[in-house]
Coordinates of C-alpha atoms and ligand atoms in Angstrom, one line a residue:
M77 CA 73.8 19.8 49.0
V78 CA 71.7 19.6 52.1
G79 CA 69.6 16.8 50.6
M80 CA 72.7 14.8 50.0
A81 CA 74.0 14.9 53.5
T82 CA 73.9 11.6 55.4
R83 CA 74.0 11.1 59.1
T84 CA 76.9 9.6 60.9
P85 CA 76.4 6.5 63.1
A86 CA 74.8 7.4 66.4
E87 CA 77.2 8.4 69.2
P88 CA 76.2 8.7 72.8
P89 CA 74.3 11.9 73.5
V90 CA 76.4 14.8 74.5
E91 CA 75.6 17.8 76.5
P92 CA 76.6 20.8 74.4
K93 CA 78.7 23.6 75.8
S94 CA 76.5 26.2 77.4
T95 CA 77.3 29.4 75.6
N96 CA 75.4 32.6 74.9
G97 CA 73.0 32.0 77.8
N98 CA 71.6 28.8 76.3
S99 CA 70.9 26.3 79.0
A100 CA 71.8 22.6 78.8
V101 CA 69.2 20.4 77.0
T102 CA 67.2 17.3 77.8
R103 CA 68.1 15.6 74.6
V104 CA 70.8 16.3 72.0
E105 CA 71.9 14.6 68.9
P106 CA 75.5 14.4 67.8
A107 CA 76.5 17.2 65.5
P108 CA 75.9 16.0 62.0
T109 CA 79.0 15.4 59.8
S110 CA 78.0 15.2 56.3
S111 CA 79.7 12.8 53.9
W112 CA 79.9 11.7 50.3
G113 CA 79.3 8.0 49.9
L114 CA 81.8 6.5 47.4
G115 CA 79.6 3.5 46.6
D116 CA 82.1 1.0 48.2
G117 CA 81.0 1.6 51.8
A118 CA 83.7 4.3 52.4
A119 CA 82.7 7.8 53.1
I120 CA 84.7 11.0 53.1
P121 CA 83.3 13.3 55.8
W122 CA 82.9 16.9 54.7
E123 CA 82.1 20.2 56.2
Y124 CA 80.9 23.4 54.6
A125 CA 83.8 25.8 54.0
P126 CA 83.2 29.3 55.3
A127 CA 81.6 31.5 52.6
P128 CA 81.5 34.9 54.2
E129 CA 80.0 37.8 52.2
S130 CA 82.4 40.7 51.9
R131 CA 81.7 43.6 54.2
D132 CA 83.5 45.9 51.8
V133 CA 80.4 46.6 49.8
V134 CA 79.0 48.8 52.5
T135 CA 80.6 51.8 54.3
V136 CA 79.3 51.9 57.8
K137 CA 79.7 55.5 59.0
E138 CA 81.0 56.2 62.5
R139 CA 78.0 58.5 63.2
Y140 CA 74.6 58.9 61.6
G141 CA 72.3 61.9 62.1
L142 CA 68.5 62.2 61.8
F143 CA 67.1 62.7 58.3
I144 CA 64.8 65.7 58.5
G145 CA 63.8 67.9 55.6
G146 CA 66.3 66.2 53.4
K147 CA 69.2 67.0 55.7
D148 CA 71.4 65.0 58.0
V149 CA 71.0 66.7 61.4
A150 CA 72.1 66.1 65.0
A151 CA 69.5 65.5 67.7
S152 CA 68.3 68.8 69.3
D153 CA 70.1 67.9 72.6
G154 CA 73.1 66.3 70.8
E155 CA 72.5 62.9 72.3
I156 CA 73.4 59.7 70.5
F157 CA 73.0 55.9 71.0
S158 CA 74.9 53.0 69.7
T159 CA 73.8 50.2 67.4
V160 CA 75.4 46.9 67.9
N161 CA 76.1 43.9 65.6
P162 CA 74.2 41.1 67.4
A163 CA 76.5 38.4 65.9
T164 CA 79.7 39.9 67.4
E165 CA 78.4 42.3 70.1
E166 CA 80.6 45.0 68.5
K167 CA 79.4 48.5 68.1
L168 CA 78.6 49.3 64.5
A169 CA 77.9 53.1 64.7
D170 CA 76.6 55.9 66.8
V171 CA 73.2 57.3 65.8
A172 CA 71.5 60.6 66.7
R173 CA 68.8 60.0 69.3
A174 CA 65.7 62.0 68.5
T175 CA 63.9 64.1 71.1
A176 CA 60.2 65.2 71.1
A177 CA 61.5 68.5 69.7
D178 CA 63.0 66.6 66.8
M179 CA 59.8 64.7 66.2
D180 CA 58.0 68.1 66.0
K181 CA 60.6 69.3 63.5
A182 CA 60.2 66.2 61.4
V183 CA 56.4 66.5 61.4
R184 CA 56.7 70.2 60.3
A185 CA 59.1 69.2 57.5
A186 CA 56.7 66.5 56.4
R187 CA 53.7 68.9 56.5
S188 CA 55.6 71.6 54.5
A189 CA 56.6 69.0 51.9
F190 CA 53.0 67.8 51.7
R191 CA 51.7 71.3 51.1
R192 CA 54.4 72.7 48.9
S193 CA 55.5 69.8 46.7
W194 CA 54.2 66.2 47.1
S195 CA 50.4 66.8 47.1
T196 CA 50.7 69.2 44.2
L197 CA 52.4 66.6 41.9
T198 CA 50.4 64.4 39.5
G199 CA 50.3 60.7 40.2
K200 CA 52.5 60.2 37.2
E201 CA 55.2 62.5 38.7
R202 CA 55.0 60.7 42.1
A203 CA 55.3 57.4 40.3
K204 CA 58.6 58.5 38.7
Y205 CA 60.2 59.0 42.1
L206 CA 58.9 55.6 43.4
F207 CA 60.2 53.8 40.3
R208 CA 63.5 55.5 40.8
I209 CA 63.7 54.4 44.5
A210 CA 62.9 50.8 43.4
R211 CA 65.6 50.8 40.8
I212 CA 68.2 52.3 43.2
L213 CA 67.3 49.7 45.9
Q214 CA 68.0 47.0 43.3
E215 CA 71.2 48.6 42.2
R216 CA 72.4 48.9 45.8
S217 CA 70.9 45.6 46.9
R218 CA 74.2 44.0 48.0
E219 CA 75.0 47.0 50.2
F220 CA 71.6 46.9 51.8
A221 CA 71.7 43.1 52.3
V222 CA 75.1 43.2 54.1
L223 CA 74.2 46.2 56.2
E224 CA 70.8 44.6 57.2
S225 CA 72.5 41.4 58.2
M226 CA 75.2 43.2 60.2
D227 CA 72.7 45.3 62.1
S228 CA 69.9 42.8 62.6
G229 CA 71.6 39.4 62.8
K230 CA 69.6 37.8 60.0
P231 CA 71.4 35.5 57.6
I232 CA 72.7 37.1 54.4
K233 CA 70.8 34.6 52.3
E234 CA 67.6 35.9 53.7
S235 CA 68.4 39.6 53.5
R236 CA 69.8 39.1 50.0
D237 CA 67.0 36.8 48.7
V238 CA 64.0 38.0 50.6
D239 CA 64.1 41.3 52.5
V240 CA 65.8 43.5 49.9
P241 CA 64.2 42.1 46.7
L242 CA 60.7 42.2 48.4
A243 CA 61.4 45.8 49.6
A244 CA 62.2 46.8 46.0
A245 CA 59.1 44.9 44.8
H246 CA 56.9 47.0 47.1
F247 CA 58.2 50.2 45.5
W248 CA 57.7 48.8 42.0
Y249 CA 54.2 47.7 42.8
Y250 CA 53.0 50.9 44.5
A251 CA 54.7 53.0 41.8
G252 CA 52.4 51.4 39.4
W253 CA 49.3 52.5 41.4
A254 CA 50.4 56.1 41.9
D255 CA 48.8 57.3 38.7
K256 CA 45.9 54.8 38.7
L257 CA 44.2 55.7 42.0
E258 CA 40.9 56.3 40.1
Y259 CA 41.0 52.7 38.9
A260 CA 41.9 51.3 42.4
F261 CA 38.8 53.0 43.8
P262 CA 36.3 53.2 40.9
G263 CA 33.7 55.9 41.2
R264 CA 35.5 57.6 44.1
V265 CA 38.1 60.3 44.4
A266 CA 41.1 59.1 46.5
K267 CA 42.7 62.0 48.4
P268 CA 45.9 61.6 50.5
L269 CA 45.5 61.9 54.3
G270 CA 48.5 64.2 54.8
V271 CA 51.4 63.3 57.2
A272 CA 51.9 59.7 58.1
A273 CA 53.7 58.6 61.3
Q274 CA 55.2 55.2 60.9
I275 CA 56.8 53.1 63.6
I276 CA 58.6 49.9 62.6
P277 CA 60.2 46.9 64.4
W278 CA 63.6 45.3 64.2
N279 CA 62.8 41.9 62.6
F280 CA 62.4 43.2 59.0
P281 CA 63.8 46.7 59.2
L282 CA 64.0 47.6 55.5
L283 CA 61.1 45.5 54.4
M284 CA 58.8 47.0 57.0
L285 CA 60.0 50.5 55.9
A286 CA 59.0 49.6 52.3
W287 CA 55.6 48.2 53.4
K288 CA 54.9 51.5 55.0
I289 CA 56.6 54.2 52.9
A290 CA 55.7 52.9 49.4
P291 CA 51.9 53.0 49.7
A292 CA 52.0 56.2 51.7
L293 CA 54.0 58.0 49.0
A294 CA 52.1 56.5 46.1
A295 CA 48.9 57.9 47.6
G296 CA 50.4 61.3 48.0
N297 CA 51.2 61.4 51.7
T298 CA 54.5 62.5 53.3
V299 CA 56.1 60.4 56.0
V300 CA 57.9 60.5 59.4
L301 CA 59.3 57.1 60.2
K302 CA 60.9 55.9 63.4
P303 CA 63.0 52.7 63.0
A304 CA 63.6 50.3 66.0
S305 CA 66.6 51.3 68.2
T306 CA 68.4 48.1 67.5
T307 CA 68.2 48.3 63.7
P308 CA 68.3 51.9 62.5
L309 CA 71.0 51.6 59.8
S310 CA 69.1 50.3 56.8
A311 CA 66.5 53.1 57.3
L312 CA 69.3 55.6 57.4
L313 CA 70.8 54.1 54.2
F314 CA 67.4 54.5 52.7
A315 CA 67.6 58.2 53.5
D316 CA 70.6 58.2 51.2
V317 CA 68.5 56.6 48.5
C318 CA 65.9 59.3 48.9
R319 CA 68.6 61.9 48.2
Q320 CA 69.9 60.0 45.3
A321 CA 66.4 59.8 43.8
D322 CA 66.1 63.6 44.2
L323 CA 63.0 63.1 46.3
P324 CA 61.7 66.6 47.4
P325 CA 63.1 67.4 50.9
G326 CA 60.7 66.5 53.7
V327 CA 58.7 63.9 51.8
V328 CA 60.5 61.2 53.8
N329 CA 61.9 61.9 57.3
I330 CA 63.7 59.2 59.3
V331 CA 64.0 59.8 63.1
P332 CA 65.6 57.0 65.2
G333 CA 65.1 57.4 68.9
P334 CA 63.8 55.5 71.9
G335 CA 60.4 53.9 72.1
A336 CA 58.9 56.6 74.3
I337 CA 59.7 59.3 71.7
G338 CA 57.7 57.2 69.2
M339 CA 54.7 58.1 71.4
A340 CA 55.5 61.8 70.8
L341 CA 55.2 61.1 67.1
V342 CA 52.0 59.2 67.5
T343 CA 50.3 61.9 69.6
H344 CA 51.6 64.8 67.5
P345 CA 48.6 67.0 66.7
D346 CA 49.6 67.5 63.1
V347 CA 49.9 63.8 62.2
D348 CA 47.0 62.4 60.1
K349 CA 47.7 58.7 60.0
V350 CA 49.6 56.3 62.3
A351 CA 50.9 52.9 61.1
F352 CA 52.6 50.6 63.6
T353 CA 54.2 47.2 63.5
G354 CA 55.5 45.7 66.7
S355 CA 54.3 44.1 70.0
T356 CA 50.7 43.9 71.1
D357 CA 51.6 45.8 74.3
I358 CA 52.9 48.8 72.5
G359 CA 50.1 48.5 69.9
R360 CA 47.6 48.9 72.8
Q361 CA 49.4 52.1 74.0
I362 CA 49.3 53.5 70.5
F363 CA 45.6 52.7 70.2
K364 CA 45.0 54.7 73.4
G365 CA 47.3 57.5 72.1
V366 CA 45.2 58.1 69.0
A367 CA 41.8 57.4 70.6
G368 CA 39.5 60.5 70.4
T369 CA 41.3 61.9 67.4
D370 CA 40.4 61.5 63.7
K371 CA 43.8 60.0 62.9
G372 CA 43.8 56.9 60.7
L373 CA 45.4 53.9 62.4
T374 CA 46.7 50.5 61.3
L375 CA 48.2 48.1 63.8
E376 CA 50.2 45.0 62.8
L377 CA 51.0 43.2 66.0
G378 CA 52.0 39.8 67.3
G379 CA 51.0 36.2 66.4
K380 CA 51.0 32.6 67.5
A381 CA 50.3 30.9 64.2
A382 CA 49.1 27.3 63.9
N383 CA 50.7 25.2 61.2
I384 CA 48.3 22.3 60.7
V385 CA 49.5 19.0 59.2
F386 CA 46.9 16.4 58.2
D387 CA 47.7 12.7 57.7
D388 CA 47.4 13.0 53.9
A389 CA 50.0 15.7 53.6
P390 CA 53.2 15.1 51.8
L391 CA 55.4 14.9 54.9
D392 CA 58.8 15.8 53.4
Q393 CA 57.3 18.9 51.8
A394 CA 55.5 19.8 55.1
V395 CA 58.8 19.5 57.0
E396 CA 60.3 22.1 54.7
G397 CA 57.3 24.3 55.3
I398 CA 57.4 23.9 59.0
V399 CA 61.2 24.7 59.1
N400 CA 60.6 27.7 56.9
G401 CA 57.7 28.7 59.1
I402 CA 59.5 28.8 62.4
Y403 CA 63.3 28.9 61.8
F404 CA 63.2 31.5 59.1
N405 CA 64.7 34.8 60.5
Q406 CA 65.4 32.9 63.8
G407 CA 61.7 32.7 64.3
E408 CA 61.6 36.5 64.8
V409 CA 58.6 36.8 62.6
C410 CA 55.1 38.0 63.6
C411 CA 53.4 35.4 61.4
A412 CA 55.9 32.5 62.4
G413 CA 54.3 29.1 62.5
S414 CA 55.2 28.6 66.1
R415 CA 52.6 26.0 66.9
L416 CA 52.7 22.8 64.9
L417 CA 49.4 21.0 65.0
A418 CA 50.0 17.4 63.8
Q419 CA 47.3 14.8 63.2
E420 CA 47.9 12.1 65.8
S421 CA 48.4 9.3 63.3
I422 CA 51.5 11.0 61.7
V423 CA 53.0 12.9 64.6
E424 CA 55.8 10.4 65.2
P425 CA 57.2 10.1 61.7
L426 CA 56.7 13.9 61.3
V427 CA 58.7 14.7 64.4
E428 CA 61.4 12.3 63.5
K429 CA 61.8 13.9 60.1
L430 CA 61.8 17.3 61.7
K431 CA 64.6 16.3 64.1
D432 CA 66.6 15.0 61.2
R433 CA 66.1 18.3 59.3
L434 CA 66.9 20.4 62.3
A435 CA 70.3 18.6 62.6
T436 CA 71.2 20.0 59.1
L437 CA 70.5 23.6 59.9
R438 CA 73.6 25.7 60.2
V439 CA 73.6 28.3 63.0
G440 CA 76.2 31.0 63.1
D441 CA 77.7 34.0 61.3
P442 CA 74.9 35.9 59.5
L443 CA 77.3 37.0 56.8
D444 CA 78.2 33.4 55.9
K445 CA 76.2 32.5 52.8
N446 CA 75.6 28.9 54.1
T447 CA 74.1 30.1 57.4
D448 CA 70.4 29.1 57.9
V449 CA 69.9 30.5 61.4
G450 CA 71.7 33.8 62.3
A451 CA 71.9 35.8 65.5
I452 CA 69.0 36.8 67.7
N453 CA 68.5 40.6 67.3
S454 CA 69.4 41.7 70.8
R455 CA 70.5 40.5 74.3
A456 CA 67.0 41.4 75.6
Q457 CA 65.3 39.2 73.0
L458 CA 67.7 36.3 73.7
E459 CA 66.9 36.6 77.4
K460 CA 63.1 36.5 76.6
I461 CA 63.6 33.4 74.4
T462 CA 65.7 31.7 77.1
E463 CA 63.2 32.5 79.8
L464 CA 60.2 31.1 77.8
V465 CA 62.2 28.0 76.8
A466 CA 63.0 27.4 80.5
A467 CA 59.3 27.8 81.3
G468 CA 58.4 25.2 78.7
R469 CA 60.7 22.7 80.4
A470 CA 59.5 23.6 83.8
E471 CA 55.9 23.1 82.7
G472 CA 56.7 19.5 81.5
A473 CA 57.2 19.8 77.8
E474 CA 60.0 17.7 76.3
M475 CA 62.7 19.7 74.5
Y476 CA 64.9 18.7 71.6
Q477 CA 67.8 20.8 70.2
P478 CA 70.3 19.5 67.7
A479 CA 73.9 19.7 68.8
C480 CA 75.7 22.5 67.1
D481 CA 78.5 24.7 68.2
L482 CA 77.5 28.3 68.7
P483 CA 79.9 31.1 68.2
E484 CA 81.7 32.2 71.3
R485 CA 80.3 35.7 71.1
G486 CA 77.0 37.1 70.0
Y487 CA 73.3 36.4 70.7
F488 CA 72.7 32.9 69.3
F489 CA 70.0 30.3 70.1
R490 CA 69.8 26.7 68.9
P491 CA 66.7 25.7 66.8
T492 CA 64.4 24.2 69.4
L493 CA 61.5 21.8 69.3
F494 CA 59.1 21.0 72.1
T495 CA 56.9 17.9 72.2
N496 CA 54.4 16.9 74.9
V497 CA 53.1 20.4 74.9
A498 CA 49.7 21.3 76.4
Q499 CA 47.6 24.2 75.2
S500 CA 47.9 25.8 78.7
H501 CA 51.8 25.9 78.5
R502 CA 53.3 29.4 78.1
I503 CA 55.2 28.2 75.1
A504 CA 51.9 27.3 73.4
R505 CA 50.2 30.6 74.3
E506 CA 52.9 33.4 74.3
E507 CA 54.7 34.9 71.3
I508 CA 58.3 33.7 71.8
F509 CA 59.7 35.4 68.7
G510 CA 62.5 33.0 68.5
P511 CA 63.5 29.6 66.9
V512 CA 61.2 27.6 69.1
L513 CA 58.5 25.2 67.8
S514 CA 55.8 23.7 70.0
V515 CA 54.2 20.5 68.7
L516 CA 50.6 19.7 69.6
T517 CA 48.3 17.1 68.2
F518 CA 44.7 16.7 67.0
R519 CA 42.4 13.9 65.8
T520 CA 39.7 15.6 63.7
P521 CA 39.5 18.8 61.6
E522 CA 37.1 20.3 64.2
E523 CA 39.7 19.8 66.9
A524 CA 42.4 21.3 64.7
V525 CA 40.2 24.4 64.1
E526 CA 39.4 24.7 67.8
K527 CA 43.1 24.5 68.8
A528 CA 44.3 26.8 66.0
N529 CA 41.8 29.5 67.1
N530 CA 42.5 29.0 70.8
T531 CA 44.8 32.1 71.0
P532 CA 44.3 35.8 71.5
Y533 CA 46.1 36.4 68.2
G534 CA 44.9 35.9 64.7
L535 CA 47.6 36.8 62.2
S536 CA 48.4 33.7 60.1
A537 CA 48.1 30.0 59.8
G538 CA 49.2 27.1 57.6
I539 CA 47.4 24.0 56.4
W540 CA 49.1 20.9 54.9
T541 CA 46.8 18.4 53.2
D542 CA 46.3 16.7 49.8
K543 CA 42.7 17.7 49.6
G544 CA 41.6 21.1 48.2
S545 CA 38.1 20.7 49.7
R546 CA 39.6 20.3 53.2
I547 CA 41.7 23.4 52.7
L548 CA 38.6 25.4 51.9
H549 CA 36.7 23.8 54.8
M550 CA 39.4 24.8 57.2
V551 CA 40.1 28.3 55.9
K552 CA 36.5 29.3 56.4
R553 CA 36.7 28.4 60.1
M554 CA 40.2 29.8 60.9
K555 CA 40.4 33.2 62.5
A556 CA 43.6 34.3 60.9
G557 CA 44.3 37.1 58.5
V558 CA 46.4 35.0 56.2
V559 CA 46.1 31.2 55.7
W560 CA 48.8 29.5 53.6
A561 CA 48.0 26.2 52.0
N562 CA 50.8 23.7 51.5
T563 CA 53.3 26.5 51.9
F564 CA 54.3 29.0 54.5
N565 CA 55.7 32.5 54.8
R566 CA 55.0 33.5 51.2
F567 CA 54.8 37.2 50.6
D568 CA 53.9 39.3 47.6
P569 CA 53.4 43.0 47.3
T570 CA 50.0 42.5 45.6
S571 CA 48.7 40.5 48.5
P572 CA 47.2 42.1 51.7
F573 CA 48.6 41.1 55.1
G574 CA 47.2 41.8 58.5
G575 CA 45.4 40.3 61.5
Y576 CA 42.4 39.7 63.6
K577 CA 41.9 40.0 67.4
E578 CA 45.1 41.0 69.3
S579 CA 47.1 40.8 66.0
G580 CA 45.8 44.2 65.1
F581 CA 43.7 45.6 62.3
G582 CA 44.1 47.1 58.9
R583 CA 46.0 45.5 56.0
E584 CA 49.3 46.2 54.4
G585 CA 50.1 45.2 50.8
G586 CA 47.9 45.1 47.7
M587 CA 45.1 47.6 47.2
H588 CA 44.1 47.2 50.8
G589 CA 47.4 48.7 51.8
L590 CA 46.8 51.6 49.5
H591 CA 43.3 52.1 51.0
A592 CA 44.9 52.8 54.4
Y593 CA 46.6 55.9 53.1
V594 CA 43.6 57.6 51.3
R595 CA 40.4 59.4 52.1
L596 CA 37.7 58.4 49.6
E597 CA 35.3 61.1 48.4
D598 CA 32.4 61.1 46.1
R599 CA 33.0 62.4 42.6
Ligands
LIG93 P1 58.2 46.9 70.5 O1 56.7 46.8 70.2 O2 58.6 47.6 71.7 O3 58.9 47.7 69.3 C1 58.4 48.0 68.0 C2 58.6 49.5 67.7 O4 57.9 50.3 68.6 C3 60.1 50.0 67.8 O5 60.4 50.9 66.8 C4 60.1 50.6 69.2 O6 61.1 51.5 69.4 C5 58.7 51.3 69.2 N1 58.2 51.6 70.5 C6 58.6 51.0 71.7 N2 57.9 51.6 72.7 C7 57.0 52.5 72.1 C8 56.1 53.5 72.6 N3 55.8 53.6 73.9 N4 55.5 54.3 71.7 C9 55.7 54.2 70.4 N5 56.6 53.4 69.9 C10 57.3 52.5 70.7 O7 58.8 45.5 70.4 P2 60.1 45.0 71.1 O8 61.2 45.4 70.3 O9 60.1 45.4 72.6 O10 59.9 43.4 71.1 C11 59.1 42.8 72.2 C12 58.3 41.7 71.6 O11 57.3 42.3 70.7 C13 59.0 40.7 70.9 O12 59.5 39.7 71.7 C14 57.9 40.1 70.0 O13 57.2 39.2 70.7 C15 57.0 41.3 69.7 N6 57.3 42.0 68.4 C16 56.5 41.8 67.4 C17 56.8 42.3 66.2 C18 55.9 42.1 65.0 O14 56.3 42.2 63.9 N7 54.6 41.9 65.2 C19 58.0 43.0 65.9 C20 58.8 43.2 67.1 C21 58.5 42.7 68.2 P3 62.5 51.1 70.1 O15 63.1 50.0 69.3 O16 63.2 52.3 70.2 O17 62.1 50.5 71.5

């Protein structure tokens, strides 16, 4: 349908209402009204009818406890915190707020489960549980998708078509490895590490849980996982899946709580392995927290990916990839293609096509099946995006936002594009983690490589060109853990993912992801 939409005749530019903390813009386009051409010059304007997904498939409890030793328990001091729907600013539920004593309890439960049950099972037995979890996730996929969208703000079509199916796929994939570790690491004996402490962020709550829990369990470890404070609900629903799958108590423990309590988990003396996804700042603190110990550590941190478009690239296809690269999940993606590097000869048509495409994006209710860009995860994140966008304008970059009405309530931000961006601008250097694209230009492949690598991060990149040889030439020179060619933001459980430089170290996914949860011994 989107491809059939036609633009209405140009109207004078309008300043959109300033809602949700979004400031006025330098240039706006009239809101697009799509129409069906009738062939005789007449056109009937049309709008998408609301298509809300039903909330009835999920029961949001008034209060959630911690999941420790297979039981739902209150925090040791009885404290709770609230989680909010970022699209409506309404409270969804109260959640027990773990203390350091609760972290200790959870680590003890995980240690006991490791000794008594999980490490004594054969790989084949462990696989049965993982297969069961994968199947239950698929059976309850609608429930997970709706809850995830309500708690995080991401559009239902993303949680339904990406997050939940990929989370299940990780359990299927690692279930397959559980009884084949000797083939994964030929000639070596793979032993589990013990208790894994896992801290995950709010941008892909269920998916990050799956990335971490599935390989850990497949390799024979037990887990204590701390979800982000703004998105604890899908992890707590996953606790229910563990019960349903009859997972032995204590193999998985879920302990929501404030960031500082995460450090109590990281530094707990009985933890053998730490896995963290989140900001580079907290990653550094965690690095310090495990320094001097023999704990294993993987850090998946921020990014400022370059999406490079050469003049021989199929531009329409590239536009879709650029949009997917930066506006998917509101740009709250560590590997988002937030810097577009366009070859000088095609920058003008490319930017025009991008602006046209941006005007067709629908921003609004995450539970509406037609929504492309949902709510920003929290007020704090919205403020951070707003501040960086203001810095972009103050530093002289030219901003474009399509005109679109934003909901009265909730944390929304218009898809934003900056041209006239210099490499020194904050919007070209800092991770914005929002729907904001900075367009830079280059003339030669060497200049593209230099600009792409001119960042402290090194998580991902994209290359758009007709020539396979050029892709290989570029990939060898790019300092990025993942380089997509003529596509962007593609994920598969068999494929490793991770970064260089300040984007962290270690890999998740594939056999590399399994490696991070085993100790290899000689036969
Ligand atoms: P954080 O790095 O603070 O949060 C990620 C996780 O770490 C959350 O579970 C958080 O808990 C926890 N945490 C926070 N402080 C500590 C601590 N001292 N010790 C141990 N764990 C801790 O990210 P933010 O939510 O603050 O986001 C800030 C910025 O980080 C974003 O704007 C974005 O640029 C970047 N980011 C990058 C992500 C990525 O995937 N690479 C993901 C999220 C953010 P709690 O939620 O309770 O604070």
